[in-house]
Coordinates of C-alpha atoms in Angstrom, one line a residue:
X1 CA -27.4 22.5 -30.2
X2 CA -30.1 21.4 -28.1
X3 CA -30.9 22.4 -24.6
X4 CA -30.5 18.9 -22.9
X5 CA -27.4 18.9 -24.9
X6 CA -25.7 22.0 -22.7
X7 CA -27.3 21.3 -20.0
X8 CA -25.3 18.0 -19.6
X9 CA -22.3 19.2 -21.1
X10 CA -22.2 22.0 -18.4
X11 CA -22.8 18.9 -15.7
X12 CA -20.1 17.2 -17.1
X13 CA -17.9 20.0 -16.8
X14 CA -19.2 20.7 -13.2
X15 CA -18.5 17.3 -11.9
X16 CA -15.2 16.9 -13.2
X17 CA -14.2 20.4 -11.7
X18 CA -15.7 19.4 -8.0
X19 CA -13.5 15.9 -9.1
X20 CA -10.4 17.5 -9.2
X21 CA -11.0 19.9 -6.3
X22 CA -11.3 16.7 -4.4
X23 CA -8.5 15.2 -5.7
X24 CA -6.3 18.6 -5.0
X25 CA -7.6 18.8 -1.4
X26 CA -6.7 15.0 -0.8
X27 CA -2.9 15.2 -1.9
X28 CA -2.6 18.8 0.4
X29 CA -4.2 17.4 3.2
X30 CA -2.0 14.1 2.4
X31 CA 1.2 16.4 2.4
X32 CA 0.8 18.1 5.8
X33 CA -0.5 14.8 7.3
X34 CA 1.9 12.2 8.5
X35 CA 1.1 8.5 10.2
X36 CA -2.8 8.6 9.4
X37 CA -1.8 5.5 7.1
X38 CA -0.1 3.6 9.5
X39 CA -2.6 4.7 12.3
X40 CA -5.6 3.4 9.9
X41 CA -3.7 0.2 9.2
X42 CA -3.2 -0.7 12.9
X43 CA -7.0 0.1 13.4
X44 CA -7.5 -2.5 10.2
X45 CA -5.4 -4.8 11.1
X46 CA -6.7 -5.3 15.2
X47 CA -10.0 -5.4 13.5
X48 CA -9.8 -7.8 10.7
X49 CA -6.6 -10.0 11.9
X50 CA -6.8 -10.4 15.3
X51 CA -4.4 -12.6 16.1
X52 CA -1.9 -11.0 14.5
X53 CA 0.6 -9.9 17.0
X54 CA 1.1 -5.8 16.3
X55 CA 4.1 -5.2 18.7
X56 CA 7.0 -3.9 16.1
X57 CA 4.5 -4.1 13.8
X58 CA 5.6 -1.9 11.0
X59 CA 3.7 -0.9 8.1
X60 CA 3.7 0.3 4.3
X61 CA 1.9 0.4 0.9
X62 CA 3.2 -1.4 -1.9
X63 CA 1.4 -2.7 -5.0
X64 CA 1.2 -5.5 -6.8
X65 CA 1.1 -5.5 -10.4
X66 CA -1.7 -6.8 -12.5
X67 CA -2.5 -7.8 -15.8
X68 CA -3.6 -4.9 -18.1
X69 CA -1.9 -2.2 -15.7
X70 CA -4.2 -2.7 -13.1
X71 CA -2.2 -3.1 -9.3
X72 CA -3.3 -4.5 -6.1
X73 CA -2.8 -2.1 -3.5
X74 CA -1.0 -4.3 -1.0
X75 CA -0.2 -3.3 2.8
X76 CA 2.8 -4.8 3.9
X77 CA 2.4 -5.5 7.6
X78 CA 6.3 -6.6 8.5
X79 CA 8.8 -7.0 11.6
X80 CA 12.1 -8.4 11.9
X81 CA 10.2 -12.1 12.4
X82 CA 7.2 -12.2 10.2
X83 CA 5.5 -10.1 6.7
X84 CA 1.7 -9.9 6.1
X85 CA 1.3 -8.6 2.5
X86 CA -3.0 -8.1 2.5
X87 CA -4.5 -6.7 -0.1
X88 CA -6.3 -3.2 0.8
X89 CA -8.4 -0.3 -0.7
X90 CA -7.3 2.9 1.1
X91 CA -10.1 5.3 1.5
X92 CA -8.2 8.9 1.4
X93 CA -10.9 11.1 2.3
X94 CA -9.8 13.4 5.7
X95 CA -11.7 12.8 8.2
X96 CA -12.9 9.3 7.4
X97 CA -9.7 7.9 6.6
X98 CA -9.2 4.1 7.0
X99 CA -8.3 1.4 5.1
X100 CA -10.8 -1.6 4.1
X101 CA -10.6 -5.0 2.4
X102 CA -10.3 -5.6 -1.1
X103 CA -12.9 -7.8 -2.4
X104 CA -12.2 -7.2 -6.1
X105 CA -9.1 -9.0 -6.5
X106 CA -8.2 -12.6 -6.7
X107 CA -5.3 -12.0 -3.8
X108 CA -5.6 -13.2 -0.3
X109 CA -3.3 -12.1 2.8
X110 CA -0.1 -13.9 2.5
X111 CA 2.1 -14.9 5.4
X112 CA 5.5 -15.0 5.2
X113 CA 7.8 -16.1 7.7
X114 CA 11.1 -13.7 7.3
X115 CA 13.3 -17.0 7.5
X116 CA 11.7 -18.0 4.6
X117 CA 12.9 -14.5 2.3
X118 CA 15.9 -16.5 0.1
X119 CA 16.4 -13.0 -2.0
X120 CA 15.6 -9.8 -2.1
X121 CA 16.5 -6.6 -4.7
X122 CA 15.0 -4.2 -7.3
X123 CA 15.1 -4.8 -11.4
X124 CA 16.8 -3.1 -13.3
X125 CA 15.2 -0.1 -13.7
X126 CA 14.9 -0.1 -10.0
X127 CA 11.1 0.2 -10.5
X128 CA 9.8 -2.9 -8.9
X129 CA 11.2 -4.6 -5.5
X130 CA 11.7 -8.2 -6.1
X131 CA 12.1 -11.3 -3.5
X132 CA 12.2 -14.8 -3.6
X133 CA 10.2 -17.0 -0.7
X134 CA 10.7 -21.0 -0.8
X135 CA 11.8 -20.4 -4.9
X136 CA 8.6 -18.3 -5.8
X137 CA 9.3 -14.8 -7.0
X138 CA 6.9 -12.0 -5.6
X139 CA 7.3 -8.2 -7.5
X140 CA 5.6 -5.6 -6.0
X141 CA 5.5 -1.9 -6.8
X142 CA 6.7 0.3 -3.9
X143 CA 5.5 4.0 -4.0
X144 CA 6.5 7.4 -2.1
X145 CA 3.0 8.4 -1.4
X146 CA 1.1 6.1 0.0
X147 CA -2.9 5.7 -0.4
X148 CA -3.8 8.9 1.9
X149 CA -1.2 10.7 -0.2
X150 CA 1.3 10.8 2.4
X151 CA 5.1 10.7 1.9
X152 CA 6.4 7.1 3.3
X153 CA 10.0 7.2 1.8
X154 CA 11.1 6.6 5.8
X155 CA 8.4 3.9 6.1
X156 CA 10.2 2.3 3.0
X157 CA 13.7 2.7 4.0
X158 CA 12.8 1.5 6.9
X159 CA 11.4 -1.9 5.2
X160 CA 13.9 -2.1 2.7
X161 CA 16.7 -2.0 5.6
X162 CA 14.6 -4.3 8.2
X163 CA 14.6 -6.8 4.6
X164 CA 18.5 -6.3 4.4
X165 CA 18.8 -7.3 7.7
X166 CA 16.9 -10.0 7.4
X167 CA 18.9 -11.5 4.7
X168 CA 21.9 -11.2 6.4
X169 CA 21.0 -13.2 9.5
X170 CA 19.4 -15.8 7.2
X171 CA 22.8 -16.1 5.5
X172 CA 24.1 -16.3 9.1
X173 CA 22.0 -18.9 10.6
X174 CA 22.6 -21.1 6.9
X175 CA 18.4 -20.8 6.2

């Protein structure tokens, strides 16, 4: 074996070790942490949306799915009136969390009124949350941990049941 050989075989081996350390730290700094995502979202969303009105504003992850297994991390902005989904690239890293725009998908922020929600459910393998808007069906993917690695199963109980809601004052008011 040549020199140059080892020499970049130890490199590898060196990077992907300082990789994983990183990747460790994030998800334990990601356990003990709670509201960084939502705090980094609000920061995003006053910055890039303006005029969005962030009283009740609630927000979680979700992803969209892709062709060839690639998703769209998506953040569902959401209160009982109106839903944001805008696509996002968390950056993890403690200490310089936040949360900036995706550029490399072909998604734009989309605007939903919640009158407009006909249906709502999971599949059948209760994998993917599915709902109808104006009879076009949008999946979307959504995760306990969200981007900084934190646990959001409360921020998605509390979407799923603010979407329950929703549906049954639509049914109500005959939308």
């Amino acid at each position: 074996m040549s020199q140059d050989f080892i020499y970049y075989l130890l490199l590898m081996v060196g990077m992907s070790v300082i990789a994983l350390g990183i990747v460790f730290f994030i998800r334990y700094k990601g356990k003990n942490s709670k509201g960084k995502y939502t705090e980094a979202a609000m920061k995003f969303l006053a910055k890039q949306y303006p005029t969005i009105d962030l009283n009740h504003i609630h927000c979680v992850e979700s992803h969209l799915p892709g062709s060839l297994g690639r998703a769209t991390p998506m953040l569902l902005a959401y209160n009982a009136d109106d839903m944001y989904m805008i696509p996002v690239l968390p950056f993890p890293f403690p200490g310089l969390q936040k949360i900036r725009v995706c550029e490399e998908t072909d998604h734009e922020m989309a605007y939903f009124p919640m009158t407009s929600i006909e249906q709502a459910g999971f599949d059948e393998q209760a994998q993917k949350f599915i709902f109808v808007v104006k009879g076009q069906s949008i999946t979307l993917k959504l995760k306990r941990k969200n981007g900084f690695m934190e646990d959001q199963q409360e921020e998605v109980n509390h979407f799923l049941t603010t979407i329950a809601q929703v549906l049954e004052k639509n049914k109500a008011l005959n939308v």
